Amino acid sequence: MNVFSQLEQRRNWSEDERILLDQVRRVAEEVIAPNAARYDAEETFPKDSVDAIKALGLNAIFVPEAYGGAPMSYRLYLAVVQAISEACASTGIIYATTFHGMKPLIDFGSEEQKQRLLPRIAQGALASLAITEATAGSDATAMKTRFTPDGDEVVIDGGKLFITSGDVADLLLVFGKWSEIDDARGAITALIVEKNTPGFEITGIEKKLGHRASSTAGLAFSGARVPRANILGKPGEGLALLLASLNKSRPSIAAHALGIATAAFRDMVAYMNTRVQSGRRVIDFQGNQFMLADLVAELAMAENWLDHVAALIEGGGAEFGVEASIAKLRASDLAMRMATEAVQMHGGYGYIRDLRVERLLRDAKITQIWEGTNQVHRQLIGRSFIDR
Ligand SMILES: Cc1cc2nc3c(=O)[nH]c(=O)nc-3n(C[C@H](O)[C@H](O)[C@H](O)COP(=O)(O)OP(=O)(O)OC[C@H]3O[C@@H](n4cnc5c(N)ncnc54)[C@H](O)[C@@H]3O)c2cc1C
């Protein structure tokens, strides 16, 4: 038995968690993985795969019971993201993005908001998280989208860029600045926008290197009106809410990257065990074994670090930002390295579109860029050592 089968066997899942994970892996293998190449080639929404996730009720595992959910551990949620992403990174990010968009509502929303909005999510609706703008990327505080109060409504003007599932999401958590607060950071506010809100439209869908089945949309708001009751927390509380939420979405992004890394690892090992050159299998060359050993060591450590971060979050701790950054940084760098080596070990065949490793290499790159570029994460980790 190899080290990964042993690691998986020794992971301490409850009976219910084990049953659900087995179901997710079966659906990933039978429905999601076989469709992934086609959706990538067609650059279309992976409907069968998303429907399969909905049929399994996977949104319900992160929605509280009071709002129609059937909550399970955060660690299990991460394992589900990893398993789906291993089969299809695009489907994995669509699923994870609903969590990223709705977790702040679960953690900071009012009772009325949760009762009104969360049952739809529990039943499989999609969500988006809209922060980035043309001039506000790594520095989200530079955002310009404006929220102007008008009686019982808030008027939204501005635009968002690169929003995952922005065109298909039923609910979007949108960040902007409260017009009555004159402070670049203190004005940031979050509110929920529903699909089909008049004045909200999609300006375009990006053509991308990877994740081609996951749409990345531009959004425009011109006098779009939402009820004031859709504000999360109070006007001006958006930045604190954003930072707290990112700490929970970054481990999820790490799990997604580890899914890509695991897929690349499996394809690489399988090929190395069969491809023969100079009378020996590619895996028989010691230099290649050393390369595998380094990657496997990194994968095992990254998986275990993610379990550690999940335990911190489940334990109710508030201070896990650096740990979340370490998880995101290492998992995404590993996904890129693993996919690169997987292509390399396939030789010329790895460069051909027929094989999955070609897609994995394209899918891996963005994991180093989104949810805070890895430069930003290195900064967050490094500056935590500065004496104050
Ligand atoms: C496919 C895709 C999906 C996305 N999905 C979403 C989404 O759903 N919601 C959303 O809100 N956004 C989303 N994004 C946006 C993504 O999070 C941003 O692209 C990312 O945060 C980087 O911002 P930027 O592209 O403006 O790059 P910039 O911030 O302009 O960075 C350019 C370069 O400068 C470096 N840099 C910037 N600041 C620093 C610094 N302080 N120190 C050192 N180097 C620095 C960066 O690391 C990078 O290498 C998505 C993007 C893509 C491509």
Short mmCIF file of C-alpha atoms and ligand atoms in Angstrom, two decimals:
data_model
loop_
_atom_site.label_atom_id
_atom_site.label_comp_id
_atom_site.label_asym_id
_atom_site.label_seq_id
_atom_site.Cartn_x
_atom_site.Cartn_y
_atom_site.Cartn_z
CA MET A 1 0.00 0.00 0.00
CA ASN A 2 1.41 3.41 -0.86
CA VAL A 3 1.77 6.28 1.55
CA PHE A 4 -1.35 8.09 0.29
CA SER A 5 -3.67 5.10 0.73
CA GLN A 6 -2.28 4.72 4.26
CA LEU A 7 -2.69 8.42 5.02
CA GLU A 8 -6.29 8.35 3.81
CA GLN A 9 -7.08 5.20 5.82
CA ARG A 10 -5.71 6.80 8.96
CA ARG A 11 -7.67 10.00 8.60
CA ASN A 12 -10.19 10.11 11.34
CA TRP A 13 -13.56 10.48 9.61
CA SER A 14 -16.85 9.75 11.34
CA GLU A 15 -19.11 7.12 9.79
CA ASP A 16 -21.33 9.83 8.20
CA GLU A 17 -18.32 11.71 6.85
CA ARG A 18 -16.81 8.56 5.38
CA ILE A 19 -20.11 7.67 3.64
CA LEU A 20 -20.44 11.16 2.15
CA LEU A 21 -16.82 11.26 1.00
CA ASP A 22 -17.22 7.87 -0.67
CA GLN A 23 -20.31 9.18 -2.49
CA VAL A 24 -18.47 12.33 -3.59
CA ARG A 25 -15.53 10.31 -4.87
CA ARG A 26 -17.83 7.98 -6.78
CA VAL A 27 -19.68 10.87 -8.43
CA ALA A 28 -16.35 12.59 -9.12
CA GLU A 29 -15.07 9.47 -10.84
CA GLU A 30 -18.25 8.51 -12.69
CA VAL A 31 -19.74 11.88 -13.65
CA ILE A 32 -17.41 14.83 -13.06
CA ALA A 33 -14.05 13.51 -14.32
CA PRO A 34 -15.36 11.97 -17.56
CA ASN A 35 -17.00 15.29 -18.54
CA ALA A 36 -14.13 17.59 -17.57
CA ALA A 37 -12.17 17.50 -20.84
CA ARG A 38 -15.30 18.18 -22.92
CA TYR A 39 -16.40 21.17 -20.85
CA ASP A 40 -12.84 22.53 -20.91
CA ALA A 41 -12.67 22.19 -24.71
CA GLU A 42 -16.13 23.73 -25.22
CA GLU A 43 -15.50 26.39 -22.54
CA THR A 44 -19.04 25.88 -21.29
CA PHE A 45 -20.65 25.71 -17.86
CA PRO A 46 -20.23 22.13 -16.53
CA LYS A 47 -23.95 21.55 -16.06
CA ASP A 48 -23.88 17.77 -15.53
CA SER A 49 -21.14 18.13 -12.93
CA VAL A 50 -22.84 20.96 -11.05
CA ASP A 51 -26.15 19.07 -11.18
CA ALA A 52 -24.40 16.04 -9.70
CA ILE A 53 -23.11 18.18 -6.83
CA LYS A 54 -26.61 19.53 -6.30
CA ALA A 55 -28.08 16.03 -6.33
CA LEU A 56 -25.67 15.02 -3.57
CA GLY A 57 -26.75 18.05 -1.53
CA LEU A 58 -23.19 19.27 -1.12
CA ASN A 59 -24.09 22.92 -0.42
CA ALA A 60 -26.04 21.72 2.60
CA ILE A 61 -22.84 20.57 4.34
CA PHE A 62 -21.84 24.18 5.03
CA VAL A 63 -25.31 25.66 5.70
CA PRO A 64 -26.65 25.55 9.29
CA GLU A 65 -29.56 23.19 9.96
CA ALA A 66 -31.89 26.07 10.89
CA TYR A 67 -31.74 27.26 7.27
CA GLY A 68 -32.19 23.95 5.53
CA GLY A 69 -28.62 22.66 5.74
CA ALA A 70 -27.14 19.43 7.05
CA PRO A 71 -23.83 20.78 8.35
CA MET A 72 -20.71 18.69 8.55
CA SER A 73 -17.17 19.58 9.58
CA TYR A 74 -15.09 22.23 7.79
CA ARG A 75 -12.40 19.56 7.37
CA LEU A 76 -14.88 17.43 5.46
CA TYR A 77 -15.90 20.42 3.33
CA LEU A 78 -12.21 20.86 2.40
CA ALA A 79 -11.88 17.17 1.50
CA VAL A 80 -14.98 17.48 -0.71
CA VAL A 81 -13.49 20.51 -2.51
CA GLN A 82 -10.26 18.56 -3.05
CA ALA A 83 -12.05 15.48 -4.41
CA ILE A 84 -14.21 17.49 -6.84
CA SER A 85 -11.24 19.61 -7.98
CA GLU A 86 -9.15 16.49 -8.59
CA ALA A 87 -11.84 15.40 -11.07
CA CYS A 88 -12.44 18.86 -12.58
CA ALA A 89 -10.82 22.04 -11.30
CA SER A 90 -13.51 24.21 -12.91
CA THR A 91 -16.33 22.38 -11.15
CA GLY A 92 -14.31 22.48 -7.94
CA ILE A 93 -13.97 26.26 -8.04
CA ILE A 94 -17.66 26.75 -8.89
CA TYR A 95 -18.59 24.71 -5.81
CA ALA A 96 -16.02 26.42 -3.57
CA THR A 97 -17.04 29.89 -4.79
CA THR A 98 -20.57 29.37 -3.48
CA PHE A 99 -19.01 28.68 -0.08
CA HIS A 100 -16.72 31.73 -0.38
CA GLY A 101 -19.66 34.00 -1.25
CA MET A 102 -22.06 32.64 1.36
CA LYS A 103 -19.82 31.93 4.36
CA PRO A 104 -19.79 35.65 5.32
CA LEU A 105 -23.61 35.60 5.26
CA ILE A 106 -23.60 32.51 7.49
CA ASP A 107 -21.09 34.07 9.90
CA PHE A 108 -22.19 37.72 9.90
CA GLY A 109 -25.70 37.90 8.41
CA SER A 110 -28.81 38.80 10.40
CA GLU A 111 -31.40 36.18 11.32
CA GLU A 112 -33.80 37.67 8.78
CA GLN A 113 -31.18 37.53 5.98
CA LYS A 114 -30.24 33.95 6.75
CA GLN A 115 -33.87 32.79 6.83
CA ARG A 116 -34.59 34.60 3.58
CA LEU A 117 -31.50 33.63 1.57
CA LEU A 118 -29.79 30.51 2.88
CA PRO A 119 -32.45 27.85 2.16
CA ARG A 120 -31.89 28.47 -1.56
CA ILE A 121 -28.17 27.93 -1.13
CA ALA A 122 -28.77 24.73 0.87
CA GLN A 123 -30.85 23.46 -2.04
CA GLY A 124 -28.04 24.02 -4.54
CA ALA A 125 -28.17 27.66 -5.68
CA LEU A 126 -24.87 29.20 -6.79
CA ALA A 127 -23.13 32.23 -5.29
CA SER A 128 -20.30 34.60 -6.18
CA LEU A 129 -17.92 36.80 -4.24
CA ALA A 130 -17.32 40.14 -5.97
CA ILE A 131 -14.36 42.14 -4.69
CA THR A 132 -11.94 42.79 -7.57
CA GLU A 133 -12.18 45.86 -9.82
CA ALA A 134 -10.10 47.17 -12.70
CA THR A 135 -7.98 49.32 -10.37
CA ALA A 136 -8.43 47.25 -7.19
CA GLY A 137 -6.74 43.84 -7.29
CA SER A 138 -4.24 42.99 -4.58
CA ASP A 139 -5.21 46.27 -2.93
CA ALA A 140 -8.93 45.70 -2.51
CA THR A 141 -9.27 48.93 -0.52
CA ALA A 142 -8.88 50.86 -3.80
CA MET A 143 -12.32 49.67 -4.94
CA LYS A 144 -14.59 52.37 -6.35
CA THR A 145 -18.00 50.73 -6.50
CA ARG A 146 -20.35 53.04 -4.64
CA PHE A 147 -23.29 52.21 -2.35
CA THR A 148 -25.64 55.18 -1.89
CA PRO A 149 -28.52 54.89 0.61
CA ASP A 150 -31.95 55.96 -0.63
CA GLY A 151 -34.74 55.32 1.87
CA ASP A 152 -35.20 51.58 2.30
CA GLU A 153 -32.92 50.89 -0.63
CA VAL A 154 -29.24 51.08 -1.55
CA VAL A 155 -28.24 52.24 -5.04
CA ILE A 156 -25.16 50.53 -6.52
CA ASP A 157 -22.93 52.14 -9.15
CA GLY A 158 -19.64 50.72 -10.40
CA GLY A 159 -18.09 47.64 -11.89
CA LYS A 160 -16.41 44.39 -10.89
CA LEU A 161 -13.89 42.32 -12.82
CA PHE A 162 -12.89 38.65 -12.92
CA ILE A 163 -15.85 37.41 -10.90
CA THR A 164 -16.07 33.62 -10.78
CA SER A 165 -19.63 32.44 -11.60
CA GLY A 166 -20.71 36.11 -11.80
CA ASP A 167 -23.01 35.35 -14.74
CA VAL A 168 -24.59 32.22 -13.28
CA ALA A 169 -24.76 32.99 -9.56
CA ASP A 170 -28.18 33.35 -7.93
CA LEU A 171 -26.74 35.48 -5.12
CA LEU A 172 -23.66 37.70 -5.23
CA LEU A 173 -21.86 39.09 -2.21
CA VAL A 174 -20.66 42.46 -3.49
CA PHE A 175 -18.19 44.80 -1.79
CA GLY A 176 -18.28 48.56 -2.33
CA LYS A 177 -17.90 51.86 -0.53
CA TRP A 178 -20.63 53.55 1.49
CA SER A 179 -21.14 57.01 0.02
CA GLU A 180 -21.73 58.66 3.39
CA ILE A 181 -18.41 57.50 4.88
CA ASP A 182 -15.35 59.45 3.81
CA ASP A 183 -12.62 56.91 4.56
CA ALA A 184 -10.96 54.61 2.01
CA ARG A 185 -10.96 51.58 4.31
CA GLY A 186 -13.72 52.52 6.73
CA ALA A 187 -16.29 52.95 3.94
CA ILE A 188 -16.06 49.37 2.69
CA THR A 189 -19.42 47.65 2.97
CA ALA A 190 -20.81 44.29 1.84
CA LEU A 191 -24.26 43.54 0.53
CA ILE A 192 -26.13 40.81 -1.28
CA VAL A 193 -27.27 41.33 -4.86
CA GLU A 194 -29.71 38.90 -6.43
CA LYS A 195 -29.45 37.72 -10.01
CA ASN A 196 -31.69 39.68 -12.42
CA THR A 197 -31.62 42.85 -10.30
CA PRO A 198 -32.46 45.73 -12.70
CA GLY A 199 -29.37 47.88 -13.31
CA PHE A 200 -27.02 44.91 -12.81
CA GLU A 201 -25.60 43.38 -15.96
CA ILE A 202 -22.77 41.16 -17.19
CA THR A 203 -20.27 43.06 -19.33
CA GLY A 204 -18.38 40.04 -20.62
CA ILE A 205 -16.89 36.61 -19.98
CA GLU A 206 -13.10 36.24 -20.02
CA LYS A 207 -11.24 33.83 -22.31
CA LYS A 208 -8.72 32.12 -20.06
CA LEU A 209 -5.60 29.96 -19.93
CA GLY A 210 -7.28 27.41 -17.67
CA HIS A 211 -10.48 26.82 -15.71
CA ARG A 212 -12.24 27.23 -19.01
CA ALA A 213 -15.49 25.66 -17.81
CA SER A 214 -15.73 28.10 -14.92
CA SER A 215 -16.96 31.49 -16.07
CA THR A 216 -15.10 34.64 -15.07
CA ALA A 217 -17.38 37.62 -15.54
CA GLY A 218 -17.26 41.39 -15.65
CA LEU A 219 -20.15 43.00 -13.76
CA ALA A 220 -21.64 46.48 -14.16
CA PHE A 221 -23.98 48.23 -11.74
CA SER A 222 -25.75 51.35 -12.99
CA GLY A 223 -28.25 52.55 -10.45
CA ALA A 224 -29.00 48.97 -9.39
CA ARG A 225 -31.24 48.96 -6.32
CA VAL A 226 -31.25 46.40 -3.54
CA PRO A 227 -33.17 46.47 -0.24
CA ARG A 228 -31.24 48.05 2.62
CA ALA A 229 -32.01 44.78 4.40
CA ASN A 230 -29.36 43.16 2.15
CA ILE A 231 -26.43 44.91 3.86
CA LEU A 232 -24.24 42.49 5.79
CA GLY A 233 -23.54 43.91 9.23
CA LYS A 234 -23.49 47.72 9.20
CA PRO A 235 -22.20 50.17 6.58
CA GLY A 236 -18.44 50.43 7.03
CA GLU A 237 -17.98 46.96 8.53
CA GLY A 238 -17.05 45.43 5.19
CA LEU A 239 -13.26 45.33 5.53
CA ALA A 240 -13.30 43.43 8.83
CA LEU A 241 -15.87 41.08 7.38
CA LEU A 242 -13.80 40.63 4.22
CA LEU A 243 -10.59 39.79 6.08
CA ALA A 244 -12.34 37.34 8.40
CA SER A 245 -14.00 35.66 5.43
CA LEU A 246 -10.82 35.37 3.37
CA ASN A 247 -9.22 33.43 6.20
CA LYS A 248 -11.87 30.76 5.69
CA SER A 249 -11.88 30.82 1.91
CA ARG A 250 -8.09 30.56 1.54
CA PRO A 251 -7.89 27.04 3.02
CA SER A 252 -10.67 26.18 0.57
CA ILE A 253 -8.53 27.52 -2.28
CA ALA A 254 -5.66 25.43 -0.91
CA ALA A 255 -7.87 22.32 -0.98
CA HIS A 256 -8.80 23.12 -4.58
CA ALA A 257 -5.09 23.43 -5.51
CA LEU A 258 -4.33 20.14 -3.76
CA GLY A 259 -7.02 18.51 -5.89
CA ILE A 260 -5.14 19.60 -9.02
CA ALA A 261 -1.82 18.48 -7.48
CA THR A 262 -3.25 15.07 -6.61
CA ALA A 263 -4.62 14.56 -10.13
CA ALA A 264 -1.24 15.51 -11.61
CA PHE A 265 0.55 13.19 -9.21
CA ARG A 266 -1.70 10.23 -10.04
CA ASP A 267 -1.37 10.72 -13.81
CA MET A 268 2.39 11.14 -13.54
CA VAL A 269 2.95 8.00 -11.45
CA ALA A 270 0.66 5.90 -13.65
CA TYR A 271 2.53 6.98 -16.78
CA MET A 272 5.98 6.57 -15.25
CA ASN A 273 5.09 3.00 -14.32
CA THR A 274 4.22 2.09 -17.89
CA ARG A 275 6.41 4.16 -20.20
CA VAL A 276 9.58 2.26 -21.16
CA GLN A 277 12.69 3.89 -22.58
CA SER A 278 16.19 2.38 -22.86
CA GLY A 279 14.72 -0.91 -21.60
CA ARG A 280 13.51 0.55 -18.29
CA ARG A 281 10.33 2.14 -17.03
CA VAL A 282 10.62 5.89 -16.55
CA ILE A 283 9.97 5.37 -12.82
CA ASP A 284 13.02 3.06 -12.59
CA PHE A 285 15.44 5.95 -13.15
CA GLN A 286 16.64 7.08 -9.74
CA GLY A 287 16.65 10.78 -10.61
CA ASN A 288 12.94 10.54 -11.37
CA GLN A 289 12.31 8.69 -8.10
CA PHE A 290 14.02 11.52 -6.20
CA MET A 291 11.77 14.03 -7.94
CA LEU A 292 8.69 11.98 -6.99
CA ALA A 293 9.89 11.70 -3.40
CA ASP A 294 10.23 15.49 -3.07
CA LEU A 295 6.76 16.07 -4.50
CA VAL A 296 5.12 13.36 -2.40
CA ALA A 297 6.73 14.72 0.76
CA GLU A 298 5.36 18.16 -0.07
CA LEU A 299 1.87 16.82 -0.86
CA ALA A 300 1.67 14.81 2.36
CA MET A 301 2.79 17.83 4.41
CA ALA A 302 0.38 20.20 2.64
CA GLU A 303 -2.56 17.85 3.24
CA ASN A 304 -1.69 17.54 6.90
CA TRP A 305 -1.25 21.29 7.28
CA LEU A 306 -4.72 21.76 5.85
CA ASP A 307 -6.12 19.39 8.48
CA HIS A 308 -4.31 21.50 11.08
CA VAL A 309 -5.85 24.73 9.77
CA ALA A 310 -9.28 23.09 9.66
CA ALA A 311 -8.91 22.05 13.31
CA LEU A 312 -7.97 25.64 14.24
CA ILE A 313 -11.06 26.99 12.48
CA GLU A 314 -13.38 24.35 13.90
CA GLY A 315 -11.96 25.06 17.35
CA GLY A 316 -13.41 28.56 17.06
CA GLY A 317 -10.05 30.35 17.11
CA ALA A 318 -9.93 33.82 15.59
CA GLU A 319 -6.22 34.03 14.82
CA PHE A 320 -5.45 31.76 11.90
CA GLY A 321 -4.69 34.21 9.09
CA VAL A 322 -1.00 33.29 8.81
CA GLU A 323 -1.82 29.57 8.92
CA ALA A 324 -4.41 30.07 6.15
CA SER A 325 -1.85 31.99 4.07
CA ILE A 326 0.73 29.21 4.52
CA ALA A 327 -1.85 26.65 3.35
CA LYS A 328 -2.78 28.70 0.26
CA LEU A 329 0.83 29.50 -0.63
CA ARG A 330 2.25 26.00 -0.32
CA ALA A 331 -0.70 24.18 -1.89
CA SER A 332 -0.80 26.45 -4.94
CA ASP A 333 2.96 26.44 -5.49
CA LEU A 334 2.82 22.66 -5.22
CA ALA A 335 -0.06 22.41 -7.73
CA MET A 336 2.01 24.37 -10.26
CA ARG A 337 5.18 22.36 -9.61
CA MET A 338 3.36 19.03 -9.66
CA ALA A 339 1.55 19.84 -12.91
CA THR A 340 4.80 21.02 -14.51
CA GLU A 341 6.64 17.82 -13.53
CA ALA A 342 3.68 15.70 -14.61
CA VAL A 343 3.86 17.21 -18.09
CA GLN A 344 7.64 16.71 -18.07
CA MET A 345 7.37 13.02 -17.14
CA HIS A 346 4.95 12.49 -20.02
CA GLY A 347 7.55 13.85 -22.43
CA GLY A 348 6.05 15.15 -25.67
CA TYR A 349 2.73 13.42 -24.96
CA GLY A 350 2.29 15.70 -21.94
CA TYR A 351 2.14 18.69 -24.26
CA ILE A 352 -0.66 17.22 -26.31
CA ARG A 353 -4.23 18.18 -25.49
CA ASP A 354 -5.47 14.58 -25.46
CA LEU A 355 -3.94 14.00 -22.05
CA ARG A 356 -5.27 15.42 -18.78
CA VAL A 357 -1.88 16.73 -17.62
CA GLU A 358 -2.01 19.43 -20.30
CA ARG A 359 -5.22 20.78 -18.76
CA LEU A 360 -3.89 20.39 -15.22
CA LEU A 361 -0.91 22.59 -16.03
CA ARG A 362 -3.23 25.30 -17.41
CA ASP A 363 -5.59 24.94 -14.43
CA ALA A 364 -2.81 25.08 -11.85
CA LYS A 365 -1.46 28.54 -12.66
CA ILE A 366 -4.36 30.64 -11.37
CA THR A 367 -4.14 29.04 -7.92
CA GLN A 368 -0.97 31.11 -7.36
CA ILE A 369 -2.82 34.29 -8.34
CA TRP A 370 -6.35 34.36 -6.93
CA GLU A 371 -7.47 34.87 -3.32
CA GLY A 372 -4.34 36.92 -2.77
CA THR A 373 -1.36 36.39 -5.07
CA ASN A 374 1.43 34.33 -3.57
CA GLN A 375 3.55 37.48 -3.33
CA VAL A 376 0.86 38.96 -1.11
CA HIS A 377 0.73 35.79 1.01
CA ARG A 378 4.52 35.80 1.40
CA GLN A 379 4.18 39.37 2.61
CA LEU A 380 1.40 38.48 5.07
CA ILE A 381 3.44 35.60 6.47
CA GLY A 382 6.74 37.49 6.51
CA ARG A 383 5.46 40.62 8.19
CA SER A 384 3.90 38.60 11.01
CA PHE A 385 7.47 38.34 12.34
CA ILE A 386 8.00 42.09 12.57
CA ASP A 387 8.29 43.22 16.20
CA ARG A 388 5.57 45.77 16.90
C1 LIG B 1 -9.84 33.27 -13.30
C2 LIG B 1 -9.97 34.30 -12.24
C3 LIG B 1 -10.99 34.20 -11.30
C4 LIG B 1 -11.14 35.18 -10.31
N1 LIG B 1 -12.21 35.11 -9.44
C5 LIG B 1 -12.45 36.18 -8.62
C6 LIG B 1 -13.66 36.24 -7.85
O1 LIG B 1 -14.50 35.34 -7.89
N2 LIG B 1 -13.88 37.35 -7.10
C7 LIG B 1 -12.98 38.39 -7.04
O2 LIG B 1 -13.27 39.36 -6.34
N3 LIG B 1 -11.83 38.34 -7.74
C8 LIG B 1 -11.54 37.26 -8.53
N4 LIG B 1 -10.38 37.23 -9.28
C9 LIG B 1 -9.41 38.31 -9.15
C10 LIG B 1 -8.14 37.87 -8.44
O3 LIG B 1 -8.37 37.65 -7.08
C11 LIG B 1 -7.09 38.98 -8.72
O4 LIG B 1 -6.73 38.84 -10.08
C12 LIG B 1 -5.89 38.88 -7.82
O5 LIG B 1 -6.24 39.24 -6.50
C13 LIG B 1 -4.74 39.79 -8.27
O6 LIG B 1 -5.19 41.07 -8.56
P1 LIG B 1 -4.76 41.74 -9.96
O7 LIG B 1 -5.11 40.77 -11.02
O8 LIG B 1 -5.36 43.08 -10.03
O9 LIG B 1 -3.19 41.84 -9.89
P2 LIG B 1 -2.34 43.03 -9.24
O10 LIG B 1 -2.80 43.26 -7.83
O11 LIG B 1 -2.33 44.18 -10.16
O12 LIG B 1 -0.90 42.37 -9.20
C14 LIG B 1 0.01 42.38 -10.29
C15 LIG B 1 1.33 41.79 -9.80
O13 LIG B 1 1.85 42.65 -8.76
C16 LIG B 1 2.12 41.89 -7.60
N5 LIG B 1 1.82 42.67 -6.40
C17 LIG B 1 0.70 43.39 -6.14
N6 LIG B 1 0.77 43.92 -4.90
C18 LIG B 1 1.93 43.49 -4.36
C19 LIG B 1 2.58 43.69 -3.12
N7 LIG B 1 2.01 44.38 -2.14
N8 LIG B 1 3.80 43.11 -2.93
C20 LIG B 1 4.39 42.38 -3.91
N9 LIG B 1 3.83 42.17 -5.11
C21 LIG B 1 2.61 42.70 -5.33
C22 LIG B 1 1.15 40.70 -7.68
O14 LIG B 1 1.61 39.61 -6.88
C23 LIG B 1 1.16 40.41 -9.17
O15 LIG B 1 2.28 39.61 -9.47
C24 LIG B 1 -10.21 36.25 -10.25
C25 LIG B 1 -9.18 36.32 -11.19
C26 LIG B 1 -9.07 35.39 -12.18
C27 LIG B 1 -7.98 35.55 -13.21
#
